[in-house]
Amino acid sequence: MSAQTMQQPARNDVSTDTPLLTVDRLTKLYGNQLGCADVSFDLYPGEVMGIVGESGSGKTTLLNCLAGRLSPEEGSVVYTDRTGEEVDVHAVSEPRRRMLMRTDWAFVHQNPRDGLRMGVSAGGNVGERLMAAGARHYGKIRSAALDWMEKTEIDLTRIDDRPSTFSGGMQQRLQIARNLVTGPRLVFMDEPTGGLDVSVQARLLDLLRGLVAEMGLSAIIVTHDLAVARLLSHRLMVMRRGKVVERGLTDQVLDDPQHDYTQLLVSSVLQP
Amino acid sequence: MQEEQNYNFAYLDEQTKRMIRRALLKALAVPGYQVPFAGREMPMPYGWGTGGIQVTAAILEPEDTLKVIDQGADDTTNAVSIRKFFQKVAGVETTEKTEEASIIQTRHRIPERDLEEGQIMVYQVPIPEPLRFLEPRETETRKMHALEEYGLMHVKLYEDIARHGHIATTYAYPVKVADRYIMDPSPIPKFDNPKLDNSPALQLFGAGREKRIYALPPYTPVKSLDFEDHPFETQTWDEPCALCGATDSYLDEVIMDDKGTRMFVCSDTDYCTTRREAGHVGPDAQAVGEAAE
Ligand SMILES: Nc1ncnc2c1ncn2[C@@H]1O[C@H](COP(=O)(O)OP(=O)(O)OP(=O)(O)O)[C@@H](O)[C@H]1O
Ligand SMILES: [Mg+2]
Ligand SMILES: [Zn+2]
């Protein structure tokens, strides 16, 4: 990551002081194994929250609990929808939760295979959420797909090709296009740049940064790459063994880490 | 008579019939919904219409008149063997005439002649799940039906248009039943889809291998899925039936001789025969007659 790209991302929209997401003492166990413990925070509209920590620290577990994909043993996640209504993500009916997942929310998986339909063309992948939301005009669906392929810098002539013929970076950009086409408010991302070459990562990060700013998205991004966190997130939570050990504004946490573990993380990145 | 042959009437034991009838009642109460049932082994392999045969066996009464068609014809191996089976195990009347039948078991076609109140169609279904093509997980497709999450069905049609320029699905064309469930109408040609809609007949669907039953009560609205800019269309032919001159029936292409002479004739053999008996003549009827002599 070059020095120039390391500016603090601009906060999109601070007009409202109602949190988009209120997370209260969330705990998830896998049998005796701790997934994440006692996590609380608020996410405000337009804000990007980074979650960092070493492998096994509970980042994915926390993200899945936040996104309603895993049910926690304790605690709650409350989402405030477009109408201002508060939705308890884990208490609400499954139809309502799934509706949220395909309208207000988006989930970008680390492995694009988990987030794409590999047997369906790129255009069909991008169009699916539109069709799920009731779009019934082929021409319009197709032009929206093209529009999003352009935004995510995918060669438009590949619209009828299956993602299995795409490179890893293209697949990941397609997954992002597929998720953002319906204009969600909140995006969950699990290591969106993981598994990609460094040069491909940088391009994807630029793209994500641009889209998040342009669309005024709120996002929660899990990464173990502090450079990614620095570039994309306003605030940061550092996890270790399932617990949040430090939190704050991204620059503050990374430039002046308080917790021993964060200091270790930051210094291990600085040393080649 | 049945006792002598050690068969219960219509082969299945009464308990199994009751179980299937219960599934049928549930299917009728929720049109288009796939009801699981504990399907029985039948004395023929899957792919021979064991789902349809079980449904027919469960509803058959001694005074019924049964018609069996395969690809529109009453005289194919599959149709003949199913008809013989029920003649043997139930002793019921059989017919090739659509209007005489109280139950019509079918593979691939719906008769051209309008069905009437009181008639029952029984469809043999190979794959009951219309979403299976894109979502192999049964748990997920059940959820999609339950929550009416049907975006995926249109993805299939989208893929068709993207690849072929039009909706290329011609058989088992998906429909929405009573504005609720998406249903696979069995491998009938889409030509027959409009006949499903608002039909005065009772329509029952049986899938033997996958052990599912679904149904359309009489006069159920059935809509074929499409896009606003690619509306549902049925197949059309440029020529009438070569034998009876019909312009409103589904035509099969048949090869006449080893020189590759082709012609188009009604796939519904009863419809074609009835028309010819009534004096209708197609453009090639003469030539065919001569060739036969
Ligand atoms: N399905 C599961 N069953 C049992 N234990 C699990 C399961 N998933 C995760 N865990 C455990 O929970 C803890 C947190 O795992 P998690 O996957 O959330 O970590 P992570 O921070 O995302 O790691 P990584 O950076 O490697 O993706 C780990 O100890 C892990 O072994
Ligand atoms: Mg993880
Ligand atoms: Zn004819």
Coordinates of C-alpha atoms and ligand atoms in Angstrom, one line a residue:
Chain A
M1 CA 0.0 0.0 0.0
S2 CA 1.5 3.3 -1.0
A3 CA 1.7 6.3 1.4
Q4 CA -0.6 8.5 -0.7
T5 CA -3.5 6.0 -0.6
M6 CA -3.3 5.9 3.2
Q7 CA -5.5 9.0 3.9
Q8 CA -8.3 8.6 6.3
P9 CA -11.5 7.8 4.4
A10 CA -14.2 10.5 4.5
R11 CA -17.2 9.7 6.6
N12 CA -20.2 9.6 4.2
D13 CA -23.1 10.8 6.1
V14 CA -23.3 11.9 9.7
S15 CA -26.6 13.7 9.4
T16 CA -28.4 11.3 11.7
D17 CA -27.5 10.3 15.2
T18 CA -29.6 7.2 15.3
P19 CA -27.4 4.1 15.0
L20 CA -28.0 1.9 12.0
L21 CA -26.9 -1.1 14.0
T22 CA -26.8 -1.5 17.8
V23 CA -24.9 -4.5 19.0
D24 CA -25.3 -5.4 22.7
R25 CA -23.1 -8.0 24.5
L26 CA -23.0 -10.5 21.7
T27 CA -21.7 -13.9 22.6
K28 CA -21.3 -17.0 20.4
L29 CA -20.1 -20.4 21.5
Y30 CA -19.3 -23.5 19.5
G31 CA -19.9 -26.0 22.2
N32 CA -17.1 -25.3 24.7
Q33 CA -15.2 -23.3 22.1
L34 CA -15.5 -19.5 22.3
G35 CA -16.5 -17.9 19.0
C36 CA -16.8 -14.3 20.2
A37 CA -17.7 -12.9 23.6
D38 CA -19.5 -9.9 25.0
V39 CA -19.1 -7.6 21.9
S40 CA -21.0 -4.3 22.0
F41 CA -20.9 -1.4 19.6
D42 CA -23.0 1.0 17.6
L43 CA -22.6 1.6 13.8
Y44 CA -23.8 4.9 12.5
P45 CA -25.2 5.6 9.0
G46 CA -22.3 6.1 6.5
E47 CA -19.8 4.6 8.8
V48 CA -17.3 1.9 8.0
M49 CA -16.2 -0.3 10.8
G50 CA -13.1 -2.5 10.5
I51 CA -12.6 -5.7 12.5
V52 CA -9.0 -6.9 12.8
G53 CA -7.3 -9.6 14.7
E54 CA -5.3 -12.7 14.1
S55 CA -6.6 -15.9 12.7
G56 CA -9.1 -17.6 15.0
S57 CA -9.8 -14.4 17.0
G58 CA -13.5 -14.6 16.1
K59 CA -13.9 -12.0 13.3
T60 CA -15.9 -14.2 11.0
T61 CA -18.0 -15.5 13.9
L62 CA -18.8 -12.0 14.9
L63 CA -19.6 -10.9 11.4
N64 CA -22.0 -13.8 10.8
C65 CA -23.8 -13.1 14.1
L66 CA -24.1 -9.4 13.1
A67 CA -25.5 -10.4 9.7
G68 CA -28.0 -12.8 11.1
R69 CA -26.3 -15.8 9.6
L70 CA -25.4 -17.3 12.9
S71 CA -27.5 -17.1 16.1
P72 CA -25.6 -16.0 19.2
E73 CA -26.0 -17.6 22.6
E74 CA -26.4 -14.2 24.2
G75 CA -26.8 -10.5 23.3
S76 CA -28.7 -8.7 20.5
V77 CA -28.3 -7.0 17.2
V78 CA -30.8 -4.3 16.4
Y79 CA -31.1 -2.8 13.0
T80 CA -32.9 0.4 12.2
D81 CA -34.6 0.1 8.8
R82 CA -35.4 2.7 6.2
T83 CA -38.6 3.7 7.9
G84 CA -36.9 4.1 11.3
E85 CA -38.3 0.9 12.6
E86 CA -36.0 -1.1 14.9
V87 CA -35.6 -4.8 13.9
D88 CA -34.1 -7.2 16.4
V89 CA -32.2 -9.3 13.9
H90 CA -32.2 -12.5 15.8
A91 CA -35.7 -12.3 17.3
V92 CA -37.5 -11.3 14.1
S93 CA -39.2 -13.9 11.9
E94 CA -37.1 -15.7 9.3
P95 CA -39.0 -14.3 6.3
R96 CA -38.3 -10.8 7.6
R97 CA -34.7 -11.5 8.2
R98 CA -34.2 -13.0 4.8
M99 CA -36.0 -10.0 3.3
L100 CA -33.5 -7.7 5.0
M101 CA -30.7 -9.8 3.7
R102 CA -31.7 -9.4 0.1
T103 CA -32.8 -5.8 0.2
D104 CA -31.2 -3.6 2.9
W105 CA -28.1 -5.7 3.4
A106 CA -25.4 -7.3 1.4
F107 CA -22.8 -9.9 2.3
V108 CA -19.5 -10.2 0.4
H109 CA -17.8 -13.5 1.1
Q110 CA -14.1 -14.0 1.3
N111 CA -14.4 -16.8 -1.3
P112 CA -16.3 -15.5 -4.3
R113 CA -17.5 -19.1 -4.9
D114 CA -19.6 -18.8 -1.7
G115 CA -21.2 -15.6 -2.9
L116 CA -21.7 -16.3 -6.6
R117 CA -23.7 -18.8 -8.6
M118 CA -21.0 -20.4 -10.6
G119 CA -23.4 -22.0 -13.1
V120 CA -25.1 -18.7 -14.0
S121 CA -23.7 -16.0 -16.3
A122 CA -22.2 -12.8 -14.9
G123 CA -25.3 -10.9 -16.0
G124 CA -27.6 -13.4 -14.3
N125 CA -25.5 -13.2 -11.1
V126 CA -25.8 -9.4 -11.0
G127 CA -29.5 -9.5 -12.0
E128 CA -30.6 -12.1 -9.4
R129 CA -31.2 -9.6 -6.6
L130 CA -33.1 -7.3 -9.0
M131 CA -35.3 -10.2 -10.0
A132 CA -35.8 -11.3 -6.4
A133 CA -37.0 -7.8 -5.7
G134 CA -39.5 -8.1 -8.5
A135 CA -37.8 -6.8 -11.7
R136 CA -39.5 -8.3 -14.7
H137 CA -38.1 -6.4 -17.6
Y138 CA -35.2 -8.3 -19.2
G139 CA -33.8 -5.3 -21.0
K140 CA -33.7 -3.2 -17.9
I141 CA -32.1 -6.0 -15.8
R142 CA -29.5 -6.5 -18.5
S143 CA -28.6 -2.8 -18.6
A144 CA -28.4 -2.6 -14.8
A145 CA -26.0 -5.6 -15.0
L146 CA -23.9 -3.9 -17.6
D147 CA -23.9 -0.7 -15.6
W148 CA -22.6 -2.6 -12.5
M149 CA -20.1 -4.5 -14.5
E150 CA -18.7 -1.2 -15.7
K151 CA -18.7 0.2 -12.2
T152 CA -16.7 -2.8 -11.0
E153 CA -14.4 -2.7 -14.0
I154 CA -15.4 -6.0 -15.6
D155 CA -15.1 -6.3 -19.3
L156 CA -18.7 -5.8 -20.6
T157 CA -18.2 -8.4 -23.3
R158 CA -18.0 -11.0 -20.5
I159 CA -21.7 -10.5 -19.5
D160 CA -22.8 -13.9 -20.7
D161 CA -19.8 -15.8 -19.4
R162 CA -19.9 -17.8 -16.3
P163 CA -17.8 -16.7 -13.3
S164 CA -15.9 -19.9 -13.4
T165 CA -14.1 -18.5 -16.4
F166 CA -13.1 -15.4 -14.5
S167 CA -9.9 -14.6 -12.6
G168 CA -10.1 -14.4 -8.8
G169 CA -10.1 -10.6 -8.8
M170 CA -12.9 -10.5 -11.5
Q171 CA -14.9 -12.9 -9.4
Q172 CA -14.6 -10.8 -6.4
R173 CA -15.6 -7.7 -8.3
L174 CA -18.6 -9.6 -9.7
Q175 CA -19.6 -10.6 -6.2
I176 CA -19.5 -6.9 -5.2
A177 CA -21.6 -5.9 -8.3
R178 CA -24.1 -8.6 -7.5
N179 CA -24.4 -7.3 -3.9
L180 CA -24.6 -3.6 -4.6
V181 CA -26.9 -3.6 -7.6
T182 CA -30.0 -3.2 -5.4
G183 CA -28.6 -0.3 -3.4
P184 CA -28.2 -1.9 0.0
R185 CA -27.7 0.3 3.1
L186 CA -25.3 -2.0 5.0
V187 CA -22.6 -4.2 3.6
F188 CA -20.9 -7.0 5.5
M189 CA -17.5 -8.1 4.1
D190 CA -15.4 -10.9 5.2
E191 CA -11.8 -10.5 4.0
P192 CA -12.9 -9.1 0.6
T193 CA -9.3 -8.9 -0.6
G194 CA -8.1 -12.1 0.9
G195 CA -6.6 -14.6 -1.4
L196 CA -5.9 -12.1 -4.1
D197 CA -2.5 -10.9 -5.5
V198 CA -1.2 -7.7 -4.0
S199 CA -1.7 -5.7 -7.2
V200 CA -5.2 -7.0 -7.6
Q201 CA -6.0 -6.3 -4.0
A202 CA -5.0 -2.6 -4.4
R203 CA -7.3 -2.2 -7.4
L204 CA -10.2 -3.8 -5.5
L205 CA -9.6 -1.7 -2.5
D206 CA -9.7 1.5 -4.6
L207 CA -12.9 0.3 -6.1
L208 CA -14.5 -0.5 -2.8
R209 CA -13.4 2.8 -1.3
G210 CA -14.9 4.7 -4.2
L211 CA -18.2 2.7 -4.1
V212 CA -18.6 3.1 -0.4
A213 CA -18.1 6.8 -0.6
E214 CA -20.3 7.3 -3.7
M215 CA -23.2 5.2 -2.4
G216 CA -22.9 6.5 1.2
L217 CA -22.8 2.8 2.3
S218 CA -22.4 1.7 5.9
A219 CA -20.1 -1.3 6.1
I220 CA -18.5 -3.8 8.5
I221 CA -15.3 -5.1 7.1
V222 CA -13.4 -8.1 8.5
T223 CA -9.8 -8.3 7.6
H224 CA -6.5 -9.3 9.1
D225 CA -4.7 -6.8 6.9
L226 CA -4.2 -3.6 8.8
A227 CA -3.5 -1.7 5.5
V228 CA -6.9 -2.7 4.3
A229 CA -8.5 -1.6 7.6
R230 CA -6.6 1.7 7.4
L231 CA -7.8 2.4 3.9
L232 CA -11.4 1.5 4.2
S233 CA -12.6 2.0 7.8
H234 CA -13.4 5.0 10.0
R235 CA -13.3 3.0 13.2
L236 CA -11.6 -0.2 14.2
M237 CA -12.1 -3.0 16.6
V238 CA -9.2 -5.2 17.5
M239 CA -10.2 -8.8 18.4
R240 CA -8.3 -11.4 20.3
R241 CA -9.6 -14.8 21.5
G242 CA -13.1 -13.8 20.8
K243 CA -13.0 -10.5 22.7
V244 CA -12.6 -6.9 21.6
V245 CA -9.4 -5.7 23.2
E246 CA -9.1 -2.3 21.7
R247 CA -11.3 0.1 19.7
G248 CA -11.3 3.6 18.4
L249 CA -10.8 5.8 15.3
T250 CA -8.7 3.8 12.8
D251 CA -5.7 6.2 12.8
Q252 CA -5.7 6.5 16.5
V253 CA -5.7 2.7 17.0
L254 CA -3.0 2.1 14.4
D255 CA -0.8 5.1 15.1
D256 CA -1.1 5.0 18.9
P257 CA -2.1 1.5 20.0
Q258 CA -2.8 1.1 23.7
H259 CA -3.2 -2.6 24.1
D260 CA -0.2 -4.9 24.1
Y261 CA -1.8 -7.1 21.5
T262 CA -2.5 -4.2 19.2
Q263 CA 1.0 -3.0 19.6
L264 CA 2.2 -6.4 18.6
L265 CA -0.1 -6.5 15.6
V266 CA 1.0 -3.1 14.4
S267 CA 4.7 -3.7 14.9
S268 CA 4.5 -7.0 13.2
V269 CA 3.1 -5.3 10.1
L270 CA 5.8 -2.6 10.1
Q271 CA 8.6 -5.1 10.3
P272 CA 9.1 -6.7 6.9
Chain B
M1 CA -61.9 -61.3 -9.4
Q2 CA -59.1 -59.3 -7.9
E3 CA -58.9 -61.7 -4.9
E4 CA -58.4 -64.6 -7.3
Q5 CA -55.4 -62.9 -8.7
N6 CA -54.1 -61.9 -5.3
Y7 CA -54.3 -58.3 -6.1
N8 CA -56.2 -55.7 -4.1
F9 CA -58.3 -53.6 -6.5
A10 CA -55.9 -51.3 -8.5
Y11 CA -52.8 -53.1 -7.0
L12 CA -52.2 -50.9 -4.0
D13 CA -53.4 -52.0 -0.6
E14 CA -56.1 -49.9 1.0
Q15 CA -53.8 -48.3 3.6
T16 CA -51.4 -47.1 1.0
K17 CA -54.3 -45.7 -1.0
R18 CA -55.6 -43.8 2.0
M19 CA -52.1 -42.4 2.6
I20 CA -51.9 -41.2 -1.0
R21 CA -55.4 -39.8 -0.9
R22 CA -54.5 -37.8 2.2
A23 CA -51.5 -36.4 0.3
L24 CA -53.8 -35.6 -2.6
L25 CA -56.3 -33.8 -0.3
K26 CA -53.5 -31.7 1.1
A27 CA -52.2 -31.0 -2.3
L28 CA -55.6 -29.8 -3.4
A29 CA -55.9 -27.6 -0.4
V30 CA -52.6 -25.9 -1.2
P31 CA -52.6 -25.7 -5.1
G32 CA -49.1 -26.1 -6.5
Y33 CA -47.5 -27.1 -3.2
Q34 CA -45.4 -30.3 -3.4
V35 CA -46.6 -32.7 -0.7
P36 CA -44.2 -35.5 0.2
F37 CA -45.7 -39.0 0.3
A38 CA -44.4 -42.4 1.2
G39 CA -44.3 -43.7 -2.3
R40 CA -44.5 -47.5 -2.9
E41 CA -42.4 -49.7 -5.1
M42 CA -44.4 -50.4 -8.2
P43 CA -43.9 -53.4 -10.5
M44 CA -42.2 -51.3 -13.1
P45 CA -39.1 -49.1 -13.0
Y46 CA -39.0 -45.4 -12.2
G47 CA -39.2 -43.4 -15.5
W48 CA -42.3 -45.5 -16.4
G49 CA -44.5 -43.1 -14.6
T50 CA -44.7 -44.8 -11.2
G51 CA -45.8 -41.5 -9.5
G52 CA -48.7 -41.1 -11.9
I53 CA -49.6 -44.8 -11.6
Q54 CA -49.8 -44.6 -7.8
V55 CA -52.0 -41.5 -8.0
T56 CA -54.3 -43.3 -10.5
A57 CA -54.4 -46.4 -8.4
A58 CA -55.4 -44.4 -5.3
I59 CA -58.3 -42.6 -7.0
L60 CA -59.5 -45.3 -9.4
E61 CA -63.0 -46.7 -8.9
P62 CA -64.5 -49.8 -10.7
E63 CA -66.8 -47.6 -12.8
D64 CA -64.0 -45.4 -14.1
T65 CA -62.9 -45.3 -17.7
L66 CA -59.2 -44.8 -18.1
K67 CA -57.2 -43.3 -20.9
V68 CA -53.4 -43.4 -21.0
I69 CA -51.3 -41.3 -23.3
D70 CA -47.6 -40.9 -23.9
Q71 CA -46.4 -38.2 -26.3
G72 CA -50.1 -37.7 -27.1
A73 CA -50.5 -41.2 -28.4
D74 CA -52.4 -44.1 -26.9
D75 CA -50.5 -46.8 -28.6
T76 CA -46.9 -46.3 -27.4
T77 CA -45.2 -49.0 -25.3
N78 CA -45.5 -47.0 -22.1
A79 CA -49.1 -46.1 -22.6
V80 CA -50.1 -49.6 -23.6
S81 CA -48.3 -51.2 -20.7
I82 CA -49.9 -48.9 -18.1
R83 CA -53.3 -49.4 -19.6
K84 CA -52.9 -53.2 -19.6
F85 CA -51.7 -52.9 -16.0
F86 CA -54.9 -51.3 -14.8
Q87 CA -57.1 -53.5 -17.0
K88 CA -55.5 -56.4 -15.2
V89 CA -55.3 -55.2 -11.6
A90 CA -58.6 -53.1 -11.6
G91 CA -60.6 -54.5 -14.5
V92 CA -61.7 -51.0 -15.4
E93 CA -62.8 -49.9 -18.8
T94 CA -60.2 -48.2 -21.0
T95 CA -60.6 -45.9 -23.9
E96 CA -58.7 -43.9 -26.4
K97 CA -61.4 -41.3 -26.6
T98 CA -60.7 -38.2 -24.5
E99 CA -64.4 -37.4 -24.1
E100 CA -65.1 -40.9 -22.8
A101 CA -62.4 -41.0 -20.1
S102 CA -63.0 -40.1 -16.5
I103 CA -59.3 -40.4 -15.7
I104 CA -56.5 -39.6 -18.2
Q105 CA -53.0 -40.5 -17.1
T106 CA -50.5 -38.7 -19.2
R107 CA -46.8 -38.3 -20.0
H108 CA -45.9 -35.3 -22.1
R109 CA -49.2 -34.0 -23.3
I110 CA -52.6 -32.6 -22.5
P111 CA -55.4 -33.7 -24.9
E112 CA -56.3 -31.1 -27.5
R113 CA -60.0 -31.6 -26.9
D114 CA -61.3 -29.3 -24.1
L115 CA -61.5 -31.2 -20.8
E116 CA -64.7 -31.2 -18.9
E117 CA -65.8 -30.9 -15.3
G118 CA -65.6 -34.3 -13.6
Q119 CA -62.6 -35.4 -15.6
I120 CA -59.3 -36.0 -13.9
M121 CA -55.8 -35.6 -15.4
V122 CA -53.0 -37.5 -13.8
Y123 CA -49.5 -36.4 -14.8
Q124 CA -46.4 -38.5 -14.6
V125 CA -43.6 -36.2 -13.2
P126 CA -39.9 -37.0 -13.4
I127 CA -38.6 -33.9 -11.5
P128 CA -41.1 -32.1 -9.4
E129 CA -38.9 -29.2 -8.2
P130 CA -38.8 -26.3 -10.6
L131 CA -35.9 -24.6 -8.7
R132 CA -33.7 -27.7 -8.7
F133 CA -31.9 -26.7 -11.8
L134 CA -30.2 -23.7 -10.1
E135 CA -30.5 -24.7 -6.4
P136 CA -29.6 -28.4 -5.7
R137 CA -30.2 -28.1 -1.9
E138 CA -33.6 -29.4 -1.0
T139 CA -33.6 -27.5 2.3
E140 CA -33.0 -24.3 0.4
T141 CA -35.7 -24.9 -2.2
R142 CA -38.3 -25.7 0.4
K143 CA -37.5 -22.4 2.2
M144 CA -37.7 -20.6 -1.1
H145 CA -41.2 -21.9 -1.7
A146 CA -42.2 -21.2 1.9
L147 CA -41.0 -17.6 1.7
E148 CA -42.0 -17.1 -1.9
E149 CA -38.5 -16.3 -2.8
Y150 CA -38.7 -16.9 -6.5
G151 CA -36.1 -14.6 -8.0
L152 CA -34.1 -17.6 -9.0
M153 CA -36.8 -18.9 -11.3
H154 CA -36.5 -15.7 -13.4
V155 CA -32.7 -16.1 -13.4
K156 CA -33.3 -19.3 -15.3
L157 CA -35.4 -17.5 -17.9
Y158 CA -32.9 -14.7 -18.0
E159 CA -30.2 -17.2 -18.8
D160 CA -32.3 -18.6 -21.6
I161 CA -32.7 -15.2 -23.2
A162 CA -29.1 -14.3 -22.7
R163 CA -28.0 -17.5 -24.4
H164 CA -30.6 -17.9 -27.1
G165 CA -32.1 -14.5 -27.6
H166 CA -35.5 -15.8 -26.4
I167 CA -36.9 -18.0 -23.7
A168 CA -35.8 -21.3 -25.1
T169 CA -37.5 -23.5 -22.5
T170 CA -40.1 -25.4 -24.4
Y171 CA -40.9 -28.3 -22.0
A172 CA -41.6 -28.2 -18.3
Y173 CA -42.1 -24.5 -18.6
P174 CA -42.5 -23.1 -15.1
V175 CA -45.8 -21.7 -13.9
K176 CA -47.1 -19.8 -11.0
V177 CA -50.2 -21.3 -9.4
A178 CA -53.0 -19.2 -7.9
D179 CA -50.5 -16.3 -7.6
R180 CA -48.6 -18.3 -5.0
Y181 CA -46.5 -21.4 -5.7
I182 CA -44.1 -21.9 -8.6
M183 CA -44.8 -25.3 -10.1
D184 CA -43.2 -27.6 -12.7
P185 CA -46.0 -28.6 -15.0
S186 CA -44.2 -31.9 -15.8
P187 CA -42.6 -32.3 -19.2
I188 CA -45.6 -31.1 -21.3
P189 CA -44.7 -28.7 -24.1
K190 CA -45.3 -25.1 -23.3
F191 CA -48.0 -25.3 -26.0
D192 CA -50.1 -27.1 -23.4
N193 CA -49.5 -24.5 -20.6
P194 CA -52.5 -22.4 -21.4
K195 CA -54.7 -25.6 -21.0
L196 CA -53.5 -25.8 -17.3
D197 CA -55.1 -22.5 -16.6
N198 CA -58.6 -22.4 -15.3
S199 CA -59.2 -25.9 -16.4
P200 CA -62.6 -27.5 -15.5
A201 CA -60.8 -30.8 -14.9
L202 CA -59.1 -31.8 -11.7
Q203 CA -55.3 -32.1 -12.3
L204 CA -53.0 -34.3 -10.2
F205 CA -49.3 -34.7 -10.5
G206 CA -47.3 -37.6 -9.1
A207 CA -43.5 -37.9 -9.0
G208 CA -42.5 -41.5 -8.2
R209 CA -38.7 -41.3 -7.7
E210 CA -38.9 -38.1 -5.6
K211 CA -42.1 -39.1 -3.8
R212 CA -44.0 -35.9 -4.3
I213 CA -47.6 -35.1 -5.1
Y214 CA -49.1 -31.8 -6.2
A215 CA -52.4 -30.7 -7.6
L216 CA -54.5 -28.1 -9.3
P217 CA -58.2 -28.0 -8.3
P218 CA -60.6 -27.2 -11.1
Y219 CA -60.6 -23.6 -12.3
T220 CA -57.2 -22.7 -10.7
P221 CA -55.4 -19.8 -12.3
V222 CA -52.1 -20.9 -13.7
K223 CA -49.7 -18.4 -15.2
S224 CA -46.6 -19.1 -17.2
L225 CA -43.6 -17.1 -16.1
D226 CA -42.1 -14.5 -18.4
F227 CA -40.6 -11.0 -18.7
E228 CA -42.5 -7.9 -19.7
D229 CA -40.3 -7.5 -22.8
H230 CA -40.2 -11.3 -23.5
P231 CA -43.8 -12.4 -22.9
F232 CA -44.8 -16.1 -22.8
E233 CA -45.5 -17.6 -26.2
T234 CA -46.5 -21.0 -27.3
Q235 CA -45.1 -22.9 -30.2
T236 CA -46.7 -22.4 -33.6
W237 CA -46.4 -24.2 -36.9
D238 CA -46.4 -22.8 -40.5
E239 CA -48.5 -25.6 -41.8
P240 CA -51.6 -27.5 -40.6
C241 CA -51.7 -31.2 -39.7
A242 CA -50.9 -33.1 -42.8
L243 CA -53.6 -35.7 -42.1
C244 CA -56.6 -33.8 -40.6
G245 CA -55.7 -30.2 -41.5
A246 CA -55.9 -29.0 -37.9
T247 CA -54.3 -25.6 -37.3
D248 CA -54.8 -25.6 -33.5
S249 CA -53.0 -28.7 -32.4
Y250 CA -49.5 -29.6 -31.3
L251 CA -47.7 -31.1 -34.3
D252 CA -45.0 -33.8 -34.3
E253 CA -42.6 -34.0 -37.2
V254 CA -42.6 -37.5 -38.6
I255 CA -40.3 -39.0 -41.2
M256 CA -42.3 -40.8 -43.9
D257 CA -39.7 -42.8 -45.9
D258 CA -36.0 -43.5 -46.2
K259 CA -35.7 -40.6 -48.6
G260 CA -36.3 -38.3 -45.6
T261 CA -39.7 -37.1 -46.6
R262 CA -41.2 -35.3 -43.6
M263 CA -44.6 -34.2 -42.6
F264 CA -46.2 -32.6 -39.5
V265 CA -49.1 -34.5 -37.9
C266 CA -51.1 -34.1 -34.7
S267 CA -49.3 -35.5 -31.7
D268 CA -52.8 -36.2 -30.1
T269 CA -53.7 -39.3 -32.1
D270 CA -57.3 -39.3 -30.8
Y271 CA -57.8 -35.7 -31.8
C272 CA -56.5 -36.4 -35.3
T273 CA -58.5 -39.6 -35.8
T274 CA -61.7 -38.0 -34.5
R275 CA -61.3 -35.1 -36.9
R276 CA -60.6 -37.3 -39.9
E277 CA -63.6 -39.5 -39.1
A278 CA -65.6 -36.3 -39.1
G279 CA -64.4 -35.6 -42.6
H280 CA -61.6 -33.2 -42.1
V281 CA -58.8 -33.8 -44.6
G282 CA -55.2 -32.5 -44.4
P283 CA -53.0 -31.6 -47.4
D284 CA -51.0 -34.9 -47.4
A285 CA -53.8 -37.3 -46.3
Q286 CA -54.0 -38.6 -49.9
A287 CA -50.3 -39.2 -50.3
V288 CA -50.1 -41.0 -47.0
G289 CA -53.0 -43.2 -47.9
E290 CA -51.3 -44.1 -51.2
A291 CA -48.0 -44.8 -49.5
A292 CA -49.7 -47.2 -47.1
E293 CA -51.3 -49.2 -49.9
Ligands
LIG1 N1 -18.2 -24.1 13.0 C1 -17.3 -24.0 14.0 N2 -17.3 -25.0 14.9 C2 -16.5 -25.0 16.0 N3 -15.6 -24.0 16.2 C3 -15.6 -23.0 15.3 C4 -16.4 -22.9 14.2 N4 -16.2 -21.8 13.5 C5 -15.2 -21.2 14.1 N5 -14.8 -21.9 15.3 C6 -13.8 -21.4 16.3 O1 -14.2 -20.2 16.7 C7 -13.1 -19.3 16.8 C8 -13.2 -18.1 16.0 O2 -13.2 -18.5 14.6 P1 -13.4 -17.5 13.5 O3 -13.6 -18.2 12.2 O4 -14.5 -16.5 13.8 O5 -12.1 -16.7 13.4 P2 -11.5 -15.6 12.4 O6 -11.0 -14.5 13.2 O7 -12.5 -15.3 11.4 O8 -10.2 -16.3 11.8 P3 -9.6 -16.3 10.3 O9 -8.8 -15.0 10.3 O10 -8.7 -17.5 10.3 O11 -10.7 -16.3 9.3 C9 -11.9 -20.2 16.5 O12 -11.3 -20.8 17.6 C10 -12.5 -21.3 15.6 O13 -11.7 -22.5 15.7
MG2 MG -12.5 -15.6 9.2
ZN3 ZN -54.3 -34.1 -37.2

